[in-house]
């Protein structure tokens, strides 16, 4: 059985795309037994790009690491009954269901709860009213696409990173743990809902954008690669690489000055503009002058030289990288205990991430591969649902369930 | 006292910027008693932009809603002792500390745990080794800036949304709840670490980017506003607005065809290209042809007309908006039970977000204002630390603690 901080906790997941699978993977990474059920032909996202040359989804494999897979014919009433039984199986650490599938009919909370009154069910929604919304449509109403991208660009710049999916994935794990805590104290299960759109709007409010619009009457304009309200932006090196330099604190300014021998030039800016560059609002005011000093210095160095100087001085910075550079021996992976080489069946050896959490009282579980579709069907039928080999064989014969090569 | 799903749980927070405050606000939104301590002069982020005309930080107020504030002279040993006592105060639901401040010396786990052996302390780090990293430097190593932005653009395009901060904020709440669950079962507290950089790298792996680079040997190029592997992109209306249209499922394609009367043209694409547009990989192949059909249709409509047609047909889409539009009576706020008008002292009436979670067994707590610096100092000294009025008066006289107007 699994170990880890959440060992023993069991979550049944009916999921597709990013947020719901990531929520489950987050708990699986801490040792929970996360069982993903799918149709025998695979779910909506079974073949999502990127795929390997022979069509195996790298996407799916990357979002379902460390889970068990239970494959059932979802159109077959007998198959649906097996899933209902799995979701409502007894035990104080079971009876937890997480889904972003349409939670209607046989998957509705009311229906499932008939078989387990203290069921916890999390419905991950696009919009609160249940209408379809995805990361990209949710992002469009927040205003971020209209202020992302180069100064002078017309129209929206979409995020490539599905940031709201990622946030909602972690939020899903919060919801499940909070509901399980409540149940362990009160005996009461419940339906929990979280909408991608609400996560996005709540974060937009949390970051002060709604307040700025309402109180100051302004929408923030595009500032390109600059971070609003302080000094932080990208620079180019002599050898054509880009790096990001940030100054959020007085100490980081001093470190940057030391790295480049720029203290006198910073002082000249302060005197000419009557500003104190240790104050972040003042750095924002003087950002053009600061860039005019820092830019030529970075441009006179190779990335290796800049790395040496900035790191020695303790400046806050990072180079821009691409995934191929990361997987080709970058210390960010090779020296990071979160990463290890994992053999993903059907795909090959991969750099895979374990849980990003470090709990001192429980060793970090190693990164695990994603399951093959239906890989754990038989053991789940036997161990959790208590079916005999004969009964399991019959289900296979009728095509109600599936295992790899069965 | 607070109500809500996590009522009774107490977290002491020493935080700045986004991730740590958001983690605390997430738990406060569920009823936890989250006490933020700050120096009597305010923390690192006390005056961050955006600010009001008279310099009050809208940023700080937006990230600390529903918390209590405890203000202490952090350079004064007596002040530090008060915070240590607060962090290690007795009670099964207390003894939880969350911080992204340097957790050294008097704030180190080892030091604090001397006074409470079952202390839970979460250290939110930039990089795993404790070195400074922020959202923008973490993002630069993931590769996303090099594939975000218009096709043909040279160099990085930074995200404006601090997506890794948001994710790490929710991850912090996961860590605290998981550690508290463990403590409630085993009696053992622990030090927990989570690094912004690891959250980002784990998500980059989860989204298949590392696998794609390693297995297929490619870095994904810039695709502008298109979503890789399906059909989704922005379009412009007759009245100069932009909207995002997504097709992730066969049903969404049919809805779009119905909205625009485009079925025949979609069929013509399928016949000319020998593709099945119900298959997302095929839609990706035919994305230019699809855009050439959908673009002129959207361009022939005002946003109001497009809204009517797309909504009626059940297409997956959204308009691009900006914060001023949202706060000016947009139903996304006015019809959303998550939002309400809140009077934020020193700032004014604001649209404020409550928790994005809906738990059926606990009514959603209304949005609450952020505290004034030190607003709850005296009640915390009395109720939690058990100090007499005389003792509290003395701390004020010595300047060790602070309350508003005290």
mmCIF file of C-alpha atoms in Angstrom, chain B residues 37-400:
data_model
loop_
_atom_site.group_PDB
_atom_site.id
_atom_site.type_symbol
_atom_site.label_atom_id
_atom_site.label_comp_id
_atom_site.label_asym_id
_atom_site.label_seq_id
_atom_site.Cartn_x
_atom_site.Cartn_y
_atom_site.Cartn_z
ATOM 1 C CA UNK B 37 1.833 39.650 12.642
ATOM 2 C CA UNK B 38 3.729 42.632 11.342
ATOM 3 C CA UNK B 39 6.243 45.116 12.519
ATOM 4 C CA UNK B 40 4.726 48.239 14.086
ATOM 5 C CA UNK B 41 5.869 50.103 10.947
ATOM 6 C CA UNK B 42 4.260 47.579 8.604
ATOM 7 C CA UNK B 43 5.818 44.698 6.713
ATOM 8 C CA UNK B 44 7.754 44.601 3.465
ATOM 9 C CA UNK B 45 4.547 44.778 1.441
ATOM 10 C CA UNK B 46 2.625 47.279 3.568
ATOM 11 C CA UNK B 47 2.798 50.026 0.948
ATOM 12 C CA UNK B 48 2.868 48.038 -2.279
ATOM 13 C CA UNK B 49 1.254 49.424 -5.363
ATOM 14 C CA UNK B 50 -1.497 49.911 -6.355
ATOM 15 C CA UNK B 51 -2.142 52.523 -3.669
ATOM 16 C CA UNK B 52 -4.877 55.108 -3.171
ATOM 17 C CA UNK B 53 -4.285 58.827 -3.690
ATOM 18 C CA UNK B 54 -3.122 59.101 -0.081
ATOM 19 C CA UNK B 55 -0.838 56.089 -0.263
ATOM 20 C CA UNK B 56 -2.921 53.323 1.332
ATOM 21 C CA UNK B 57 -2.077 49.996 -0.302
ATOM 22 C CA UNK B 58 -5.000 48.482 -2.203
ATOM 23 C CA UNK B 59 -2.695 45.518 -2.808
ATOM 24 C CA UNK B 60 -2.175 44.774 0.879
ATOM 25 C CA UNK B 61 -5.831 45.256 1.714
ATOM 26 C CA UNK B 62 -6.882 42.887 -1.083
ATOM 27 C CA UNK B 63 -4.584 40.051 0.045
ATOM 28 C CA UNK B 64 -5.348 40.125 3.753
ATOM 29 C CA UNK B 65 -9.125 40.130 3.950
ATOM 30 C CA UNK B 66 -10.707 38.489 6.958
ATOM 31 C CA UNK B 67 -7.469 38.187 8.945
ATOM 32 C CA UNK B 68 -6.608 39.658 12.322
ATOM 33 C CA UNK B 69 -3.608 41.961 12.654
ATOM 34 C CA UNK B 70 -1.060 41.885 15.477
ATOM 35 C CA UNK B 71 1.554 44.670 15.360
ATOM 36 C CA UNK B 72 4.782 44.352 17.299
ATOM 37 C CA UNK B 73 8.228 45.950 17.231
ATOM 38 C CA UNK B 74 10.080 43.093 15.564
ATOM 39 C CA UNK B 75 13.517 44.406 16.566
ATOM 40 C CA UNK B 76 12.561 44.385 20.227
ATOM 41 C CA UNK B 77 13.322 41.082 22.023
ATOM 42 C CA UNK B 78 10.160 41.497 24.069
ATOM 43 C CA UNK B 79 8.165 41.894 20.874
ATOM 44 C CA UNK B 80 9.715 38.763 19.434
ATOM 45 C CA UNK B 81 8.824 36.878 22.584
ATOM 46 C CA UNK B 82 5.191 37.883 22.222
ATOM 47 C CA UNK B 83 5.119 36.481 18.697
ATOM 48 C CA UNK B 84 6.839 33.260 19.757
ATOM 49 C CA UNK B 85 4.260 32.905 22.510
ATOM 50 C CA UNK B 86 1.453 33.509 20.035
ATOM 51 C CA UNK B 87 2.815 30.916 17.576
ATOM 52 C CA UNK B 88 3.232 28.300 20.288
ATOM 53 C CA UNK B 89 0.081 29.086 22.288
ATOM 54 C CA UNK B 90 -1.647 25.927 23.534
ATOM 55 C CA UNK B 91 -4.743 24.268 22.102
ATOM 56 C CA UNK B 92 -5.311 21.385 19.696
ATOM 57 C CA UNK B 93 -6.333 23.751 16.885
ATOM 58 C CA UNK B 94 -3.513 26.253 17.495
ATOM 59 C CA UNK B 95 0.245 25.900 17.074
ATOM 60 C CA UNK B 96 0.268 26.431 13.320
ATOM 61 C CA UNK B 97 2.665 28.929 11.771
ATOM 62 C CA UNK B 98 2.887 29.926 8.123
ATOM 63 C CA UNK B 99 5.620 32.175 6.841
ATOM 64 C CA UNK B 100 7.619 33.296 3.867
ATOM 65 C CA UNK B 101 9.851 35.496 6.015
ATOM 66 C CA UNK B 102 13.402 34.259 6.653
ATOM 67 C CA UNK B 103 12.684 31.480 9.172
ATOM 68 C CA UNK B 104 15.967 31.846 11.022
ATOM 69 C CA UNK B 105 16.959 32.577 14.607
ATOM 70 C CA UNK B 106 13.928 33.309 16.757
ATOM 71 C CA UNK B 107 11.584 32.312 13.887
ATOM 72 C CA UNK B 108 13.346 29.008 13.121
ATOM 73 C CA UNK B 109 11.330 25.854 13.587
ATOM 74 C CA UNK B 110 13.842 24.402 16.034
ATOM 75 C CA UNK B 111 13.669 27.481 18.240
ATOM 76 C CA UNK B 112 9.894 27.748 18.236
ATOM 77 C CA UNK B 113 9.337 24.019 18.689
ATOM 78 C CA UNK B 114 11.127 24.178 22.051
ATOM 79 C CA UNK B 115 7.967 25.788 23.395
ATOM 80 C CA UNK B 116 5.533 23.542 21.598
ATOM 81 C CA UNK B 117 6.779 20.141 20.471
ATOM 82 C CA UNK B 118 3.848 19.532 18.144
ATOM 83 C CA UNK B 119 4.227 22.830 16.295
ATOM 84 C CA UNK B 120 3.372 22.864 12.587
ATOM 85 C CA UNK B 121 5.458 25.417 10.684
ATOM 86 C CA UNK B 122 5.187 26.003 6.964
ATOM 87 C CA UNK B 123 8.094 27.755 5.276
ATOM 88 C CA UNK B 124 7.190 29.108 1.859
ATOM 89 C CA UNK B 125 10.439 29.511 -0.024
ATOM 90 C CA UNK B 126 11.527 30.963 -3.332
ATOM 91 C CA UNK B 127 13.893 28.118 -4.176
ATOM 92 C CA UNK B 128 14.276 24.884 -2.222
ATOM 93 C CA UNK B 129 17.679 25.905 -0.870
ATOM 94 C CA UNK B 130 16.165 29.050 0.632
ATOM 95 C CA UNK B 131 17.593 31.431 -1.945
ATOM 96 C CA UNK B 132 15.384 34.274 -3.112
ATOM 97 C CA UNK B 133 13.184 33.533 -6.096
ATOM 98 C CA UNK B 134 9.912 35.216 -7.006
ATOM 99 C CA UNK B 135 7.095 34.499 -9.420
ATOM 100 C CA UNK B 136 8.835 36.298 -12.275
ATOM 101 C CA UNK B 137 12.210 34.583 -11.915
ATOM 102 C CA UNK B 138 10.575 31.210 -11.372
ATOM 103 C CA UNK B 139 8.472 31.677 -14.467
ATOM 104 C CA UNK B 140 11.503 32.487 -16.589
ATOM 105 C CA UNK B 141 13.011 29.000 -16.176
ATOM 106 C CA UNK B 142 9.767 27.166 -17.081
ATOM 107 C CA UNK B 143 9.868 28.183 -20.726
ATOM 108 C CA UNK B 144 6.410 29.773 -20.750
ATOM 109 C CA UNK B 145 7.630 33.342 -21.434
ATOM 110 C CA UNK B 146 9.340 32.166 -24.630
ATOM 111 C CA UNK B 147 6.116 30.667 -26.043
ATOM 112 C CA UNK B 148 3.673 33.312 -24.820
ATOM 113 C CA UNK B 149 2.798 36.282 -27.007
ATOM 114 C CA UNK B 150 2.353 37.007 -30.685
ATOM 115 C CA UNK B 151 3.814 34.675 -33.313
ATOM 116 C CA UNK B 152 7.042 36.223 -34.582
ATOM 117 C CA UNK B 153 7.742 38.131 -31.389
ATOM 118 C CA UNK B 154 11.383 37.895 -30.351
ATOM 119 C CA UNK B 155 12.382 37.325 -26.741
ATOM 120 C CA UNK B 156 10.372 36.620 -23.620
ATOM 121 C CA UNK B 157 6.848 37.759 -22.810
ATOM 122 C CA UNK B 158 6.403 37.814 -19.042
ATOM 123 C CA UNK B 159 3.140 36.872 -17.435
ATOM 124 C CA UNK B 160 1.481 39.779 -15.648
ATOM 125 C CA UNK B 161 -0.619 37.413 -13.575
ATOM 126 C CA UNK B 162 1.689 36.013 -10.861
ATOM 127 C CA UNK B 163 0.413 32.526 -11.573
ATOM 128 C CA UNK B 164 3.005 30.681 -9.478
ATOM 129 C CA UNK B 165 2.256 32.864 -6.481
ATOM 130 C CA UNK B 166 -1.430 32.051 -6.799
ATOM 131 C CA UNK B 167 -0.761 28.324 -7.147
ATOM 132 C CA UNK B 168 1.666 28.372 -4.228
ATOM 133 C CA UNK B 169 -0.874 30.231 -2.104
ATOM 134 C CA UNK B 170 -3.383 27.418 -2.540
ATOM 135 C CA UNK B 171 -0.592 24.851 -2.160
ATOM 136 C CA UNK B 172 0.277 26.457 1.176
ATOM 137 C CA UNK B 173 -3.281 25.861 2.341
ATOM 138 C CA UNK B 174 -2.995 22.216 1.214
ATOM 139 C CA UNK B 175 0.230 21.833 3.203
ATOM 140 C CA UNK B 176 -1.248 23.285 6.385
ATOM 141 C CA UNK B 177 -4.389 21.142 6.214
ATOM 142 C CA UNK B 178 -2.441 17.976 5.431
ATOM 143 C CA UNK B 179 -0.030 18.602 8.309
ATOM 144 C CA UNK B 180 -2.895 19.394 10.675
ATOM 145 C CA UNK B 181 -4.656 16.167 9.686
ATOM 146 C CA UNK B 182 -1.461 14.270 10.409
ATOM 147 C CA UNK B 183 -1.054 15.969 13.792
ATOM 148 C CA UNK B 184 -4.644 15.323 14.794
ATOM 149 C CA UNK B 185 -4.039 11.593 14.188
ATOM 150 C CA UNK B 186 -0.498 11.167 15.439
ATOM 151 C CA UNK B 187 0.094 14.057 17.819
ATOM 152 C CA UNK B 188 3.149 15.027 15.805
ATOM 153 C CA UNK B 189 3.853 18.456 14.407
ATOM 154 C CA UNK B 190 6.538 19.158 11.829
ATOM 155 C CA UNK B 191 8.327 21.607 9.588
ATOM 156 C CA UNK B 192 6.877 21.761 6.065
ATOM 157 C CA UNK B 193 8.573 23.419 3.130
ATOM 158 C CA UNK B 194 7.265 24.410 -0.237
ATOM 159 C CA UNK B 195 9.238 26.332 -2.835
ATOM 160 C CA UNK B 196 7.691 28.531 -5.509
ATOM 161 C CA UNK B 197 10.266 27.196 -7.946
ATOM 162 C CA UNK B 198 9.294 23.590 -7.258
ATOM 163 C CA UNK B 199 5.597 24.347 -7.674
ATOM 164 C CA UNK B 200 6.417 25.861 -11.057
ATOM 165 C CA UNK B 201 8.679 23.041 -12.201
ATOM 166 C CA UNK B 202 6.237 20.357 -11.015
ATOM 167 C CA UNK B 203 3.425 22.045 -12.948
ATOM 168 C CA UNK B 204 5.590 22.373 -16.049
ATOM 169 C CA UNK B 205 6.179 18.624 -15.811
ATOM 170 C CA UNK B 206 2.481 17.944 -15.112
ATOM 171 C CA UNK B 207 1.453 19.822 -18.244
ATOM 172 C CA UNK B 208 3.647 17.566 -20.386
ATOM 173 C CA UNK B 209 6.207 20.183 -21.444
ATOM 174 C CA UNK B 210 9.190 18.303 -20.039
ATOM 175 C CA UNK B 211 7.971 15.034 -21.523
ATOM 176 C CA UNK B 212 7.409 16.645 -24.897
ATOM 177 C CA UNK B 213 10.939 18.050 -24.856
ATOM 178 C CA UNK B 214 12.489 14.773 -23.791
ATOM 179 C CA UNK B 215 10.462 12.257 -25.808
ATOM 180 C CA UNK B 216 9.711 14.261 -28.936
ATOM 181 C CA UNK B 217 12.847 16.380 -28.755
ATOM 182 C CA UNK B 218 10.977 19.624 -29.346
ATOM 183 C CA UNK B 219 10.324 22.865 -27.575
ATOM 184 C CA UNK B 220 6.850 24.062 -28.409
ATOM 185 C CA UNK B 221 6.966 27.217 -30.557
ATOM 186 C CA UNK B 222 4.848 30.336 -30.121
ATOM 187 C CA UNK B 223 1.299 29.816 -31.335
ATOM 188 C CA UNK B 224 0.062 33.281 -30.353
ATOM 189 C CA UNK B 225 -3.442 33.178 -28.909
ATOM 190 C CA UNK B 226 -4.195 29.638 -30.109
ATOM 191 C CA UNK B 227 -4.552 26.762 -27.677
ATOM 192 C CA UNK B 228 -2.243 23.925 -28.708
ATOM 193 C CA UNK B 229 -3.823 20.690 -29.875
ATOM 194 C CA UNK B 230 -7.437 21.743 -30.423
ATOM 195 C CA UNK B 231 -9.251 24.798 -31.800
ATOM 196 C CA UNK B 232 -9.380 27.850 -29.554
ATOM 197 C CA UNK B 233 -8.419 31.459 -30.232
ATOM 198 C CA UNK B 234 -9.550 35.066 -30.099
ATOM 199 C CA UNK B 235 -11.695 36.921 -32.635
ATOM 200 C CA UNK B 236 -12.707 40.566 -33.095
ATOM 201 C CA UNK B 237 -16.242 41.877 -33.347
ATOM 202 C CA UNK B 238 -17.630 44.649 -35.536
ATOM 203 C CA UNK B 239 -17.617 47.052 -32.596
ATOM 204 C CA UNK B 240 -13.962 46.503 -31.771
ATOM 205 C CA UNK B 241 -14.295 44.018 -28.940
ATOM 206 C CA UNK B 242 -12.398 40.752 -28.629
ATOM 207 C CA UNK B 243 -13.748 37.396 -27.648
ATOM 208 C CA UNK B 244 -12.285 33.970 -27.024
ATOM 209 C CA UNK B 245 -13.903 30.936 -28.658
ATOM 210 C CA UNK B 246 -12.895 27.405 -27.636
ATOM 211 C CA UNK B 247 -13.774 24.012 -29.051
ATOM 212 C CA UNK B 248 -12.636 21.251 -26.692
ATOM 213 C CA UNK B 249 -15.453 18.776 -27.423
ATOM 214 C CA UNK B 250 -17.555 17.650 -30.364
ATOM 215 C CA UNK B 251 -20.590 19.217 -28.728
ATOM 216 C CA UNK B 252 -18.869 22.583 -28.567
ATOM 217 C CA UNK B 253 -18.103 22.392 -32.286
ATOM 218 C CA UNK B 254 -21.729 21.675 -33.056
ATOM 219 C CA UNK B 255 -22.840 24.548 -30.813
ATOM 220 C CA UNK B 256 -20.506 26.934 -32.623
ATOM 221 C CA UNK B 257 -21.776 25.700 -35.997
ATOM 222 C CA UNK B 258 -25.325 26.321 -34.830
ATOM 223 C CA UNK B 259 -24.558 29.777 -33.419
ATOM 224 C CA UNK B 260 -23.123 30.979 -36.702
ATOM 225 C CA UNK B 261 -24.942 28.788 -39.199
ATOM 226 C CA UNK B 262 -21.485 27.483 -40.071
ATOM 227 C CA UNK B 263 -22.221 23.750 -40.377
ATOM 228 C CA UNK B 264 -21.953 23.648 -44.164
ATOM 229 C CA UNK B 265 -18.652 25.500 -44.132
ATOM 230 C CA UNK B 266 -17.258 23.189 -41.443
ATOM 231 C CA UNK B 267 -18.369 20.229 -43.562
ATOM 232 C CA UNK B 268 -16.616 21.702 -46.573
ATOM 233 C CA UNK B 269 -13.379 21.918 -44.577
ATOM 234 C CA UNK B 270 -13.750 18.285 -43.538
ATOM 235 C CA UNK B 271 -14.244 17.198 -47.137
ATOM 236 C CA UNK B 272 -11.468 19.319 -48.602
ATOM 237 C CA UNK B 273 -8.937 18.272 -45.924
ATOM 238 C CA UNK B 274 -10.294 14.720 -45.353
ATOM 239 C CA UNK B 275 -10.551 15.435 -41.643
ATOM 240 C CA UNK B 276 -13.071 14.824 -38.873
ATOM 241 C CA UNK B 277 -13.499 18.083 -36.977
ATOM 242 C CA UNK B 278 -15.010 16.209 -34.034
ATOM 243 C CA UNK B 279 -11.444 15.004 -33.400
ATOM 244 C CA UNK B 280 -9.420 17.686 -31.643
ATOM 245 C CA UNK B 281 -6.144 16.821 -33.343
ATOM 246 C CA UNK B 282 -7.945 17.310 -36.670
ATOM 247 C CA UNK B 283 -9.276 20.679 -35.539
ATOM 248 C CA UNK B 284 -5.721 21.681 -34.730
ATOM 249 C CA UNK B 285 -4.656 20.649 -38.240
ATOM 250 C CA UNK B 286 -7.443 22.719 -39.770
ATOM 251 C CA UNK B 287 -7.203 25.694 -37.440
ATOM 252 C CA UNK B 288 -6.389 28.203 -40.160
ATOM 253 C CA UNK B 289 -9.368 27.119 -42.247
ATOM 254 C CA UNK B 290 -11.660 27.177 -39.216
ATOM 255 C CA UNK B 291 -10.492 30.682 -38.322
ATOM 256 C CA UNK B 292 -11.107 31.787 -41.902
ATOM 257 C CA UNK B 293 -14.748 30.742 -41.507
ATOM 258 C CA UNK B 294 -15.374 31.917 -37.950
ATOM 259 C CA UNK B 295 -13.469 35.213 -38.220
ATOM 260 C CA UNK B 296 -15.681 36.913 -40.823
ATOM 261 C CA UNK B 297 -18.803 35.743 -39.012
ATOM 262 C CA UNK B 298 -17.690 37.261 -35.689
ATOM 263 C CA UNK B 299 -16.520 40.406 -37.497
ATOM 264 C CA UNK B 300 -20.041 40.864 -38.886
ATOM 265 C CA UNK B 301 -21.525 41.070 -35.377
ATOM 266 C CA UNK B 302 -21.427 43.468 -32.461
ATOM 267 C CA UNK B 303 -20.394 42.000 -29.114
ATOM 268 C CA UNK B 304 -24.043 42.096 -28.041
ATOM 269 C CA UNK B 305 -25.130 40.177 -31.137
ATOM 270 C CA UNK B 306 -22.331 37.628 -30.776
ATOM 271 C CA UNK B 307 -23.169 37.199 -27.087
ATOM 272 C CA UNK B 308 -26.768 36.448 -27.960
ATOM 273 C CA UNK B 309 -25.977 33.872 -30.643
ATOM 274 C CA UNK B 310 -23.101 32.094 -28.883
ATOM 275 C CA UNK B 311 -24.905 31.906 -25.561
ATOM 276 C CA UNK B 312 -28.169 30.616 -27.044
ATOM 277 C CA UNK B 313 -26.336 27.846 -28.892
ATOM 278 C CA UNK B 314 -24.326 26.865 -25.827
ATOM 279 C CA UNK B 315 -20.927 27.530 -27.370
ATOM 280 C CA UNK B 316 -17.802 27.753 -25.185
ATOM 281 C CA UNK B 317 -16.675 31.344 -25.326
ATOM 282 C CA UNK B 318 -16.151 34.542 -23.352
ATOM 283 C CA UNK B 319 -15.564 38.201 -24.102
ATOM 284 C CA UNK B 320 -12.344 39.902 -23.046
ATOM 285 C CA UNK B 321 -13.037 42.388 -20.278
ATOM 286 C CA UNK B 322 -11.133 44.810 -18.103
ATOM 287 C CA UNK B 323 -11.487 45.468 -14.365
ATOM 288 C CA UNK B 324 -13.278 48.808 -14.794
ATOM 289 C CA UNK B 325 -15.946 47.032 -16.813
ATOM 290 C CA UNK B 326 -16.268 44.366 -14.097
ATOM 291 C CA UNK B 327 -16.728 46.811 -11.223
ATOM 292 C CA UNK B 328 -19.205 48.933 -13.193
ATOM 293 C CA UNK B 329 -22.126 46.571 -12.626
ATOM 294 C CA UNK B 330 -21.027 43.463 -14.530
ATOM 295 C CA UNK B 331 -23.190 40.432 -13.662
ATOM 296 C CA UNK B 332 -19.972 38.434 -13.085
ATOM 297 C CA UNK B 333 -19.798 40.426 -9.850
ATOM 298 C CA UNK B 334 -23.301 41.674 -9.173
ATOM 299 C CA UNK B 335 -24.997 38.301 -9.708
ATOM 300 C CA UNK B 336 -22.250 36.288 -8.032
ATOM 301 C CA UNK B 337 -22.845 35.370 -4.377
ATOM 302 C CA UNK B 338 -19.066 35.285 -3.902
ATOM 303 C CA UNK B 339 -18.927 39.076 -4.288
ATOM 304 C CA UNK B 340 -20.280 41.774 -2.041
ATOM 305 C CA UNK B 341 -19.681 45.421 -1.250
ATOM 306 C CA UNK B 342 -17.275 45.789 1.635
ATOM 307 C CA UNK B 343 -16.187 48.952 3.386
ATOM 308 C CA UNK B 344 -12.408 48.786 3.545
ATOM 309 C CA UNK B 345 -11.189 51.256 6.197
ATOM 310 C CA UNK B 346 -8.883 53.853 4.684
ATOM 311 C CA UNK B 347 -9.874 52.870 1.151
ATOM 312 C CA UNK B 348 -13.649 52.889 0.758
ATOM 313 C CA UNK B 349 -16.460 50.736 -0.603
ATOM 314 C CA UNK B 350 -15.111 47.900 -2.724
ATOM 315 C CA UNK B 351 -16.346 44.858 -4.592
ATOM 316 C CA UNK B 352 -14.749 42.152 -2.497
ATOM 317 C CA UNK B 353 -14.561 38.398 -2.994
ATOM 318 C CA UNK B 354 -15.430 35.895 -0.305
ATOM 319 C CA UNK B 355 -14.076 32.352 -0.510
ATOM 320 C CA UNK B 356 -14.507 30.750 -3.949
ATOM 321 C CA UNK B 357 -15.500 27.460 -2.252
ATOM 322 C CA UNK B 358 -19.118 26.460 -1.724
ATOM 323 C CA UNK B 359 -19.481 23.895 1.050
ATOM 324 C CA UNK B 360 -23.067 22.650 1.351
ATOM 325 C CA UNK B 361 -22.677 22.004 5.086
ATOM 326 C CA UNK B 362 -21.457 25.507 5.967
ATOM 327 C CA UNK B 363 -22.837 28.758 4.632
ATOM 328 C CA UNK B 364 -20.276 30.851 2.785
ATOM 329 C CA UNK B 365 -18.883 33.546 5.029
ATOM 330 C CA UNK B 366 -19.373 37.039 3.626
ATOM 331 C CA UNK B 367 -16.363 38.910 2.253
ATOM 332 C CA UNK B 368 -14.640 40.780 5.037
ATOM 333 C CA UNK B 369 -12.319 43.784 5.053
ATOM 334 C CA UNK B 370 -8.607 43.510 5.723
ATOM 335 C CA UNK B 371 -7.585 44.685 9.183
ATOM 336 C CA UNK B 372 -5.850 47.930 9.943
ATOM 337 C CA UNK B 373 -2.263 47.397 11.059
ATOM 338 C CA UNK B 374 -2.441 46.262 14.680
ATOM 339 C CA UNK B 375 -6.228 46.371 14.796
ATOM 340 C CA UNK B 376 -6.436 43.206 16.919
ATOM 341 C CA UNK B 377 -3.260 43.598 18.936
ATOM 342 C CA UNK B 378 -4.953 44.281 22.252
ATOM 343 C CA UNK B 379 -7.604 41.573 22.026
ATOM 344 C CA UNK B 380 -4.958 38.999 21.049
ATOM 345 C CA UNK B 381 -2.712 40.048 23.949
ATOM 346 C CA UNK B 382 -5.664 39.667 26.313
ATOM 347 C CA UNK B 383 -7.553 36.659 24.928
ATOM 348 C CA UNK B 384 -4.745 34.433 23.652
ATOM 349 C CA UNK B 385 -1.711 35.516 25.671
ATOM 350 C CA UNK B 386 -3.761 36.253 28.808
ATOM 351 C CA UNK B 387 -2.243 39.664 29.534
ATOM 352 C CA UNK B 388 -3.940 42.106 31.880
ATOM 353 C CA UNK B 389 -4.967 45.596 30.774
ATOM 354 C CA UNK B 390 -2.138 46.961 32.864
ATOM 355 C CA UNK B 391 0.402 44.721 31.164
ATOM 356 C CA UNK B 392 -0.981 45.629 27.730
ATOM 357 C CA UNK B 393 -0.810 49.318 28.612
ATOM 358 C CA UNK B 394 2.817 48.909 29.598
ATOM 359 C CA UNK B 395 3.688 47.246 26.256
ATOM 360 C CA UNK B 396 2.134 50.217 24.487
ATOM 361 C CA UNK B 397 4.008 52.675 26.658
ATOM 362 C CA UNK B 398 7.276 50.950 25.797
ATOM 363 C CA UNK B 399 6.402 50.920 22.091
ATOM 364 C CA UNK B 400 6.606 47.114 21.934
#
